[in-house]
Short mmCIF file of C-alpha atoms and ligand atoms in Angstrom, two decimals:
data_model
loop_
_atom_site.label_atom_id
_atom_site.label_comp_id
_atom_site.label_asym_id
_atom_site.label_seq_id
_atom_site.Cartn_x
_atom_site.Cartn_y
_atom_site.Cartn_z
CA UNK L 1442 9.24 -10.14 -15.08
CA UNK L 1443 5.31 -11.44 -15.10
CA UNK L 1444 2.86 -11.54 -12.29
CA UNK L 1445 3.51 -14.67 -10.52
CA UNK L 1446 0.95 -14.82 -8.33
CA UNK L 1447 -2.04 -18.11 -8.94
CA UNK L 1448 -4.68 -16.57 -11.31
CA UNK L 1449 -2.37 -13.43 -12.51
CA UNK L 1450 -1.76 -12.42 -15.68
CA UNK L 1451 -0.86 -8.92 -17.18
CA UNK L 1452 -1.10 -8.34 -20.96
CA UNK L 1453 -0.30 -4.95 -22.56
CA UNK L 1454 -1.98 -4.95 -25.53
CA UNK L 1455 -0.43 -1.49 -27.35
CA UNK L 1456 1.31 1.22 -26.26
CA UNK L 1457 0.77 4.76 -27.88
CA UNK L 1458 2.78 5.94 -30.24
CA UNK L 1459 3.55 9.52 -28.67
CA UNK L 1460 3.20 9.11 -24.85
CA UNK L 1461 4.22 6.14 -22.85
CA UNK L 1462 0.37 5.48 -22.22
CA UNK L 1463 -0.35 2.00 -22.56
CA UNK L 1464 -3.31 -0.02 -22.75
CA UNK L 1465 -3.15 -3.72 -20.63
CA UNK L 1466 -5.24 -6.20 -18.71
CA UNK L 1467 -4.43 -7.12 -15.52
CA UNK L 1468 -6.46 -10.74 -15.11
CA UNK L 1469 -6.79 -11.57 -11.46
CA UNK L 1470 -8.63 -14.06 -9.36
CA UNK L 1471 -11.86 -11.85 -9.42
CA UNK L 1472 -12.22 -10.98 -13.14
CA UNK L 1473 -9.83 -8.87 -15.50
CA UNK L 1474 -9.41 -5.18 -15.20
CA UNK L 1475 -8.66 -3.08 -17.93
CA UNK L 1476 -6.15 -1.27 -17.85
CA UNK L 1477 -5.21 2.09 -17.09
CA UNK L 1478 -7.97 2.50 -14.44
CA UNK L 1479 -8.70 4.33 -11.49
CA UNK L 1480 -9.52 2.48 -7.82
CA UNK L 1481 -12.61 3.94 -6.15
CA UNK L 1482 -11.41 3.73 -2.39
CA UNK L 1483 -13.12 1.76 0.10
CA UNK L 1484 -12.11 2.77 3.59
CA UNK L 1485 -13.72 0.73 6.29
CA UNK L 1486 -14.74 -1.77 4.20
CA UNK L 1487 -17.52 1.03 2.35
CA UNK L 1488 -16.83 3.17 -0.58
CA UNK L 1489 -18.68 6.04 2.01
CA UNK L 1490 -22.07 6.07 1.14
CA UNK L 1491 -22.64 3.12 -1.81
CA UNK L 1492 -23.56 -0.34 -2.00
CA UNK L 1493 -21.19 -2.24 -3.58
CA UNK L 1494 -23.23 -3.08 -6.27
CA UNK L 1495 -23.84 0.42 -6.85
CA UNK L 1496 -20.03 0.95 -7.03
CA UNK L 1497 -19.92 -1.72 -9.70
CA UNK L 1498 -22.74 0.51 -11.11
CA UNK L 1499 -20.22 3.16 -12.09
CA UNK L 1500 -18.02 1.05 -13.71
CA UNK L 1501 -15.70 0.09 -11.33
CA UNK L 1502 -13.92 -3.30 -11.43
CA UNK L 1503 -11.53 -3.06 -9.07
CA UNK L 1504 -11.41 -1.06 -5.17
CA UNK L 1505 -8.91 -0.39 -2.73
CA UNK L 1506 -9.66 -1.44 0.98
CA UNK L 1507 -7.43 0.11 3.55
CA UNK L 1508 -5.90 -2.35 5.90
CA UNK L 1509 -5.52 0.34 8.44
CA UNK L 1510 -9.16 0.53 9.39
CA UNK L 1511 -10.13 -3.19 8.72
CA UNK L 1512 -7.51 -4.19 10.87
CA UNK L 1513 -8.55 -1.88 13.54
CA UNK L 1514 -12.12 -2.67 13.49
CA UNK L 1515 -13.81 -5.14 12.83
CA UNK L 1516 -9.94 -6.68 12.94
CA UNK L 1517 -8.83 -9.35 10.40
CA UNK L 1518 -9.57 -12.42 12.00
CA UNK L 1519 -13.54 -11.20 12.03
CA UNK L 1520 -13.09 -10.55 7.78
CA UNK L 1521 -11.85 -13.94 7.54
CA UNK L 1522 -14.57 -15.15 9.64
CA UNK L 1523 -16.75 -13.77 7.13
CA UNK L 1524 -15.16 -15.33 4.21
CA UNK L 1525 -12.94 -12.54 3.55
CA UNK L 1526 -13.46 -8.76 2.21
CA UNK L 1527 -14.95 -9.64 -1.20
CA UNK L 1528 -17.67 -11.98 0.74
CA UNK L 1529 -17.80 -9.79 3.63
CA UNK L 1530 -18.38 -6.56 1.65
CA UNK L 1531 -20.57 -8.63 -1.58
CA UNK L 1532 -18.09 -7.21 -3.95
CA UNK L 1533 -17.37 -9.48 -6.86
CA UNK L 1534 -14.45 -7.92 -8.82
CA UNK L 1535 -10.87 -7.50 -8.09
CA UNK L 1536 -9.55 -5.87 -4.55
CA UNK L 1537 -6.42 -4.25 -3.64
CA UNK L 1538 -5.49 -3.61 0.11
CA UNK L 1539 -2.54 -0.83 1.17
CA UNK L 1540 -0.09 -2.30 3.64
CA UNK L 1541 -1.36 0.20 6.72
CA UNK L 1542 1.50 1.61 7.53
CA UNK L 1543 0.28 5.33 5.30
CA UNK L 1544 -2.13 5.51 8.01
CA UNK L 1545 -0.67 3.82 11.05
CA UNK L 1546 2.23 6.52 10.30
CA UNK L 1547 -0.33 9.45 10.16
CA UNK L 1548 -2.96 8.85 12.17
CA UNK L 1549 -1.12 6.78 14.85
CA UNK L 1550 1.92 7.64 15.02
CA UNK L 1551 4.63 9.08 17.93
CA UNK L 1552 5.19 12.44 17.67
CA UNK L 1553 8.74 13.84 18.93
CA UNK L 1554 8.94 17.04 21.03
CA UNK L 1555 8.93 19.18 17.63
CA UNK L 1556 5.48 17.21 17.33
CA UNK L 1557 7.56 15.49 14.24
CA UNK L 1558 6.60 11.74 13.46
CA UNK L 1559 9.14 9.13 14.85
CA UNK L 1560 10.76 7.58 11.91
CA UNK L 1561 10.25 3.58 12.49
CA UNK L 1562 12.79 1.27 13.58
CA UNK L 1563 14.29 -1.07 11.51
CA UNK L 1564 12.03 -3.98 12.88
CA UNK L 1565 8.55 -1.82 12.04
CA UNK L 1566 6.90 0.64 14.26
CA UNK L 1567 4.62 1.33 17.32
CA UNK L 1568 1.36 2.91 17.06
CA UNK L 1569 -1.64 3.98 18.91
CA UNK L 1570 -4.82 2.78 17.21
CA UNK L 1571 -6.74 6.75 16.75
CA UNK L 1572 -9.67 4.31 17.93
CA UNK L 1573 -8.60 3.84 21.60
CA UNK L 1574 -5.48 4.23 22.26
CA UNK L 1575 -4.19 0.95 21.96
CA UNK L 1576 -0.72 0.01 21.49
CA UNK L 1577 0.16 -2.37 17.82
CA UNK L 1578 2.95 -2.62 16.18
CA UNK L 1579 3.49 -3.27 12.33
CA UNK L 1580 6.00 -5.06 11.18
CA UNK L 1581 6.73 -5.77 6.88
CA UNK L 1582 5.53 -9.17 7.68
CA UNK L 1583 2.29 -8.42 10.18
CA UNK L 1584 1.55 -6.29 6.85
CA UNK L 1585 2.00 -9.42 4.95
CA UNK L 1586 -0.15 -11.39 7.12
CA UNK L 1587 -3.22 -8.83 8.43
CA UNK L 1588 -3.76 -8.80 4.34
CA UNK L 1589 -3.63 -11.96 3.98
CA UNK L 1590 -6.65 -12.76 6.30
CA UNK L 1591 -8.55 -9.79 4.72
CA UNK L 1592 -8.08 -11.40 1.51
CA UNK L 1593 -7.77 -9.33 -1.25
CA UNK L 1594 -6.54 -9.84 -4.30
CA UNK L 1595 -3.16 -7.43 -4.20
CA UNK L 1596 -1.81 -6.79 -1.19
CA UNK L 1597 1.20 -3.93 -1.01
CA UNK L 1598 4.39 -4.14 0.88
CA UNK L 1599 5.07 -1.97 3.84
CA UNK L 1600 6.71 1.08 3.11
CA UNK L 1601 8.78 4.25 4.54
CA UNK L 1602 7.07 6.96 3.29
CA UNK L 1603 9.35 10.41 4.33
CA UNK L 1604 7.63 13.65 4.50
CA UNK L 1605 7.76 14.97 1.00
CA UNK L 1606 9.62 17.58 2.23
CA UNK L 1607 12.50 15.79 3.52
CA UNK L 1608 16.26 16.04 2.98
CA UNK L 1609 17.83 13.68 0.23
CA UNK L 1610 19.85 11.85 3.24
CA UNK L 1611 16.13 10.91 5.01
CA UNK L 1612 14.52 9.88 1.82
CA UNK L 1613 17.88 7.88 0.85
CA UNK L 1614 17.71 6.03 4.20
CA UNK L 1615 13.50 5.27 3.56
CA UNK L 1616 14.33 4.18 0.40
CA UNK L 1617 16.85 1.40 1.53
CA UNK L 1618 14.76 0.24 4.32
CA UNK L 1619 11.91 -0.19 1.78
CA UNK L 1620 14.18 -2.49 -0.16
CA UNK L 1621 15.02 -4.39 3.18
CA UNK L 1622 11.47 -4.47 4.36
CA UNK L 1623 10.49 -5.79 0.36
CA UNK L 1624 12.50 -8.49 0.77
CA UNK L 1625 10.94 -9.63 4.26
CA UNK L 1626 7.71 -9.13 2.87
CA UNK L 1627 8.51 -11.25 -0.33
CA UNK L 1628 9.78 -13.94 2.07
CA UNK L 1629 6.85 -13.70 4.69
CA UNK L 1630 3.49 -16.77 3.38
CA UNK L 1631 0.87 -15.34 1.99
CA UNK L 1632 -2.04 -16.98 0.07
CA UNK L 1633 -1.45 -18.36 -3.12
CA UNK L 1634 -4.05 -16.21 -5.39
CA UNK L 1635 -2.79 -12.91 -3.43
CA UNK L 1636 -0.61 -11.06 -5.53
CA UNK L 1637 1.84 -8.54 -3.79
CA UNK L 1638 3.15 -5.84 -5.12
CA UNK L 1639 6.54 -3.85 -4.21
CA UNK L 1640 6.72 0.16 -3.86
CA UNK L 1641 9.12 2.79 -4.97
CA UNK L 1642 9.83 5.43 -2.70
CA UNK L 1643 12.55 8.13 -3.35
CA UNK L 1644 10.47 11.49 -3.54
CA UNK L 1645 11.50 13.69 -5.93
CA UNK L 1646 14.80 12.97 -6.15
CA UNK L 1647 14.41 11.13 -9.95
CA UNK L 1648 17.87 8.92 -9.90
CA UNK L 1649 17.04 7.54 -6.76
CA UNK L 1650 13.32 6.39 -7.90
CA UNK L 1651 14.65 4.47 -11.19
CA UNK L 1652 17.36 3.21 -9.10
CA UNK L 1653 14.97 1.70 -6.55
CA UNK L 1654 12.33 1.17 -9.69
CA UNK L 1655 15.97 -1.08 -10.52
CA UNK L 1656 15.95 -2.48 -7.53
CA UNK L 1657 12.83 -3.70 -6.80
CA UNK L 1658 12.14 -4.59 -10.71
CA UNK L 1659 14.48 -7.26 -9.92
CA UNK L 1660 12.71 -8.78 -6.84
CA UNK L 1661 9.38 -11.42 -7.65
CA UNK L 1662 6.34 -8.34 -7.16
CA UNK L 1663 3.78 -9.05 -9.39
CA UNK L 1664 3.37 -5.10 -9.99
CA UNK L 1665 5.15 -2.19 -8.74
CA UNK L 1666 3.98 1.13 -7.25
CA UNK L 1667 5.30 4.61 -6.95
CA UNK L 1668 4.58 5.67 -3.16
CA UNK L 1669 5.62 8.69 -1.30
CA UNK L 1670 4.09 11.57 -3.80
CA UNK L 1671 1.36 14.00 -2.97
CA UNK L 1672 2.88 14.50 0.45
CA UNK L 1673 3.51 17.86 0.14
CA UNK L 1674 6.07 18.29 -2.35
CA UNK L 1675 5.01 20.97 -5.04
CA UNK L 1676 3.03 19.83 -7.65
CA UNK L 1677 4.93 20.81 -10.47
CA UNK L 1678 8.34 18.72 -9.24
CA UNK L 1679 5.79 15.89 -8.47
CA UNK L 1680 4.63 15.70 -12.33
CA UNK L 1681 8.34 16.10 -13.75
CA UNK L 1682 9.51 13.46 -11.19
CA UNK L 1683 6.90 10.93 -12.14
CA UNK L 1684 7.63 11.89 -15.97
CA UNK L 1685 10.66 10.83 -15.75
CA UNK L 1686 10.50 7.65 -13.67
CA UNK L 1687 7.22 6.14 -14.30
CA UNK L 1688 7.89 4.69 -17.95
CA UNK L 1689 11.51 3.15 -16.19
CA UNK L 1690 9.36 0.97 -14.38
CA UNK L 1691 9.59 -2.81 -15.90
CA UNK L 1692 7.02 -2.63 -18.43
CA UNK L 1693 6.07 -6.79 -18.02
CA UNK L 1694 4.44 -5.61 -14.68
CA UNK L 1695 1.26 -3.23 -13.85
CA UNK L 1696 2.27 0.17 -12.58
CA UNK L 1697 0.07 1.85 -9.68
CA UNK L 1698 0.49 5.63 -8.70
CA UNK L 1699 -0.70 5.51 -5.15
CA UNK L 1700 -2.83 7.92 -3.92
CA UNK L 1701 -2.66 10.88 -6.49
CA UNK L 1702 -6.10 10.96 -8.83
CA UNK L 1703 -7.14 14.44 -9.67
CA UNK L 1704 -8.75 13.85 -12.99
CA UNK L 1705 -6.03 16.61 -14.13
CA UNK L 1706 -2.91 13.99 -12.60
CA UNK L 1707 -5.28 10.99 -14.01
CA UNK L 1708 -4.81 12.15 -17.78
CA UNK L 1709 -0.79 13.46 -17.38
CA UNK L 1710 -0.27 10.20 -15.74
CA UNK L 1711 -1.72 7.83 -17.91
CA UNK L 1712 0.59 9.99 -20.77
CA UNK L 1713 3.61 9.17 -18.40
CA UNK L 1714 3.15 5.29 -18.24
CA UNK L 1715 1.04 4.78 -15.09
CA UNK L 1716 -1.80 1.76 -15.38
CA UNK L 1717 -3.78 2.25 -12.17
CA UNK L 1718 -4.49 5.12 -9.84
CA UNK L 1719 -6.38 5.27 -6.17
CA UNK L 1720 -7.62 8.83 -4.34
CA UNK L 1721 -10.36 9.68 -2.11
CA UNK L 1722 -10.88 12.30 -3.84
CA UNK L 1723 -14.10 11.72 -5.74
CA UNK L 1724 -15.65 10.52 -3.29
CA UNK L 1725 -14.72 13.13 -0.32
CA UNK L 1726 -15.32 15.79 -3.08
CA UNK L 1727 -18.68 14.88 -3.87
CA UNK L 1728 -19.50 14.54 0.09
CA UNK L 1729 -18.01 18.26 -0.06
CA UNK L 1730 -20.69 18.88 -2.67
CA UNK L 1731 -18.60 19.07 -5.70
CA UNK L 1732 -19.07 17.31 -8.74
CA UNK L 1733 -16.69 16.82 -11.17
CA UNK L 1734 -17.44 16.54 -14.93
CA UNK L 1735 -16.02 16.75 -18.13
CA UNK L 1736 -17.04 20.71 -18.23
CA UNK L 1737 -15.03 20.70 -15.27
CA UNK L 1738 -15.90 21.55 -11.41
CA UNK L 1739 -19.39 21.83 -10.19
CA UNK L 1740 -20.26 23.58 -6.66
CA UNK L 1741 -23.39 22.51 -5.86
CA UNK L 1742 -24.59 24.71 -3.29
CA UNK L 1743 -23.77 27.97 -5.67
CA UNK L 1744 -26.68 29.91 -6.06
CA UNK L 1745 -26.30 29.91 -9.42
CA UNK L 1746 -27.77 26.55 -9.60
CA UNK L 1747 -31.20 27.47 -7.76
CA UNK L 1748 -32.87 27.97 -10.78
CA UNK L 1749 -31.19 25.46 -13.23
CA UNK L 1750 -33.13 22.58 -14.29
CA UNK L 1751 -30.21 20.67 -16.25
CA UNK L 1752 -28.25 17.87 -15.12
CA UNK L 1753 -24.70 17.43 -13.74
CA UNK L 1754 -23.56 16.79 -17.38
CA UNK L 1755 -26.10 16.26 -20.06
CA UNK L 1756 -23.34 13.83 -21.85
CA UNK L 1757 -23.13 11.85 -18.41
CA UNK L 1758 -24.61 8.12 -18.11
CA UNK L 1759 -24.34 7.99 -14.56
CA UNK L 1760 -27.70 7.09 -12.23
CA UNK L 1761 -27.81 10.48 -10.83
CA UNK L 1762 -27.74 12.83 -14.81
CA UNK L 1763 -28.93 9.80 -16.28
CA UNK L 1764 -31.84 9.86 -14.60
CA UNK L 1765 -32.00 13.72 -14.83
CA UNK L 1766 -31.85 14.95 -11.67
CA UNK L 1767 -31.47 18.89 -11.53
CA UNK L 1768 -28.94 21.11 -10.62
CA UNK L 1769 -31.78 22.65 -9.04
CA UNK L 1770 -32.46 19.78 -6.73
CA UNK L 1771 -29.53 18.73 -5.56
CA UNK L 1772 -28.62 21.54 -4.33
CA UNK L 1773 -31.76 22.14 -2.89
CA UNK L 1774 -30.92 19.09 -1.04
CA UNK L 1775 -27.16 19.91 -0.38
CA UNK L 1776 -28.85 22.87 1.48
CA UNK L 1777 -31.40 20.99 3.79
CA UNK L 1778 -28.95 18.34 4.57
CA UNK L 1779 -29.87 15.69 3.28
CA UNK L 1780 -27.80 12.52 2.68
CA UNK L 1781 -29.21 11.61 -0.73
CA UNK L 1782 -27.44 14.35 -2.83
CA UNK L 1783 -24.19 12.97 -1.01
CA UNK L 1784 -24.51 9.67 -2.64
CA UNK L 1785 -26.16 11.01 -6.04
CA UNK L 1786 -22.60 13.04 -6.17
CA UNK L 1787 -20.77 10.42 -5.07
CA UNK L 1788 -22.45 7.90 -7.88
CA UNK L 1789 -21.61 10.78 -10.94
CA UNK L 1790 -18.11 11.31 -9.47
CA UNK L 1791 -16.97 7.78 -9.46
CA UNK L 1792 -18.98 7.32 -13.02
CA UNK L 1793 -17.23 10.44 -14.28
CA UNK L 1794 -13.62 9.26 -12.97
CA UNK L 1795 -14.50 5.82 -14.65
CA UNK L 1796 -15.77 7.22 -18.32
CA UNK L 1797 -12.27 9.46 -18.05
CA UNK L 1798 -10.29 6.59 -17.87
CA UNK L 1799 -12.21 4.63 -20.53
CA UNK L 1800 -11.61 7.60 -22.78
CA UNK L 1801 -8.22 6.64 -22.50
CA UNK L 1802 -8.35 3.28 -23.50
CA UNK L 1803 -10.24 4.09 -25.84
CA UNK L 1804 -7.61 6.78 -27.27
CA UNK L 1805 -4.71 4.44 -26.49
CA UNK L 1806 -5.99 1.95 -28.71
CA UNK L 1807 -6.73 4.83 -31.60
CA UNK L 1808 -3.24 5.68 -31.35
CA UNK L 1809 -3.44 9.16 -30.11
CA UNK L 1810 -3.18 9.31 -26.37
CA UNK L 1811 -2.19 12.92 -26.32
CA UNK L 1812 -4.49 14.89 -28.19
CA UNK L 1813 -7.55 12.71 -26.31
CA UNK L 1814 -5.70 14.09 -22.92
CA UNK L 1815 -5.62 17.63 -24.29
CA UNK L 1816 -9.04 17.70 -25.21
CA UNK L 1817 -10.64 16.80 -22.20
CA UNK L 1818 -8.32 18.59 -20.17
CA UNK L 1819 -9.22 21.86 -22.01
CA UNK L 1820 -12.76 21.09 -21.32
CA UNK L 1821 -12.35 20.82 -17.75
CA UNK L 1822 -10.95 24.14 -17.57
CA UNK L 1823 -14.20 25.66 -17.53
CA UNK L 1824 -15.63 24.80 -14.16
CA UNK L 1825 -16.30 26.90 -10.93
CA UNK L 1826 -12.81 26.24 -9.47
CA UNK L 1827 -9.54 27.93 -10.05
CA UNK L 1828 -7.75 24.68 -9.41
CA UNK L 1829 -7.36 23.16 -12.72
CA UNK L 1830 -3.68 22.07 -12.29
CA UNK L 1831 -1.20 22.71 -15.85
CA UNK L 1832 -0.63 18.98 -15.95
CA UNK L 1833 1.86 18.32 -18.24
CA UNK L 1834 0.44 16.58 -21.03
ZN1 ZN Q 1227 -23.37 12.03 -13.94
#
């Protein structure tokens, strides 16, 4: 089934011959993104630290906004004011927006006596904003309409998202009552050029994600996402679930991993079928003072850098090794505090997460997906972290 949505259209133009990678365009009201890609996330409106143009900068063309926060503060009746989040923010390419219930869950959510979140209620759920207190209540089609007014160009449906840890009975139950909210969100107006797209939930329990990947498949999205991983579940059963069900998902529609981009998960991913990924974690990372390149992990503030005059990566085009900044100097600045190393690591991060996934168009369109995957993940193995994950490519 094809993106319905006014100004959608998703293309795959070959799939490799090995893997389930595939290479696609997902056109949208604010330009065409190749696909697979990776979402630089844009919390409050801000990926932290960057100008949007300097986002664009690093390749980007499209960012995730989290309807959360903008709903919060400034509220979406004051983006709307403004002309909406790609006039509000000056960021001309495509924009996604989660539904807010992720972090109306986590961050606001009522806690039980066993300080256990409340599951919601078949109508939505209460909250209290983490701002002040304040009572709101989200509902599948408040989702609908709080992202419509912000505007962006994919919206997501409200989800149940059960601890990753949870019982099969718990994540059956989430599971149905994502199908039941999908349907109200399907059925709730939204703006024309707003695509919306459904999620699979189901944790690791692999028959019941391609049995909702079924089940929603068969409902108008205009793209489908896998929610619910990299909640706490072990890594290793997270990979071999998404192995297995990623590729089910109906290949006429773009399929978004949410919230799992380790450039390790990037590259197994894209080998499992996935088009488009989201995670903070280039960003927080480099505000963390960690770089990560195709050599792997940098630590800035490792005294082993004091002395070295070389960049980041000397094979990196980003504004920060481009320009050939020393290791030397930023960590000398990562030391006195200052903000400009932040946003120098933050530039090469989202540059480096960019290039990675351009290598793998690039490799999906040579035919050989796999050994472009095994190569770079190989390289990466020889940074200053012990946390190179055996993704299974
Ligand atoms: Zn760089």
């Amino acid at each position: 089934m094809k993106p319905r949505a006014e100004g959608f259209a998703f293309h795959v133009l070959c799939n490799d011959p090995r893997t389930h990678a595939r290479r696609s365009v997902l056109r949208t009201p604010h330009g065409d993104v190749d696909l697979p890609t990776f979402m630089p996330v844009g919390t409050q409106g801000s990926v932290k630290g960057l100008s949007m143009d300097e986002v664009a900068s690093t390749g980007a063309k499209i960012v995730l906004g989290n309807t959360y926060h903008l709903w919060l503060r400034p509220g979406e009746d004051a983006v709307a004011r403004h002309g909406g989040l790609h006039r509000f923010t000056k960021w001309p390419h495509a924009m996604l927006t989660d539904s807010g219930g992720f972090q109306a869950f986590s961050l606001g959510g009522h806690r039980d006596g066993r300080d256990k979140l409340v599951t919601p209620n078949e109508d939505g759920f209460r909250f209290k904003s983490h701002l002040d207190g304040a009572e709101k209540f989200l509902s599948p089609e408040i989702a609908v309409e709080v992202q419509g007014k912000i505007g962006a160009d994919i919206q997501m449906q409200l989800d149940v998202c059960p601890p990753g840890d949870s019982p099969r009975e718990v994540v059956e139950a989430a599971v149905k009552q994502t199908s039941r909210w999908a349907k109200r969100a399907l059925s709730t107006p939204r703006p024309p050029k707003q695509a919306l797209f459904g999620i699979v939930q189901g944790a690791c329990f692999a028959d019941l994600r391609k049995a909702h990947a079924d089940e929603l498949g068969a409902m108008p999205f205009d793209g489908l996402a896998l929610g619910g991983f990299s909640v706490g579940e072990p890594k290793e059963k997270m990979f071999a679930t998404i192995e297995e069900v990623a590729h089910t998902l109906d290949p006429e529609r773009p399929r978004y991993l949410m919230g799992v981009g380790t450039p390790e998960d990037l590259l197994a991913c894209v080998g499992f079928g996935v088009d488009m990924f989201d995670c903070v974690l280039p960003t927080r990372n480099a505000r963390n003072g960690q770089a990560l390149t195709r050599n792997g992990k940098v630590i800035i503030k490792n005294s082993k850098h004091a002395r070295d005059d070389s960049p980041l990566d000397p094979e990196c085009a980003c504004a920060c090794c481009a320009r050939g900044y020393s290791r030397a100097y930023l960590r000398h600045l990562y030391i006195a505090g200052e903000m400009l190393v932040l946003r120098l690591l933050t530039l090469h991060n989202l540059h480096f997460f960019g290039e990675l996934m351009a290598g793998a168009r690039a490799a999906i369109e040579a035919g050989d997906y796999a050994s472009y995957a095994k190569a770079a993940l190989s390289r990466m193995r020889g940074g200053e972290s012990d946390t190179v994950g055996t993704a299974l490519v």
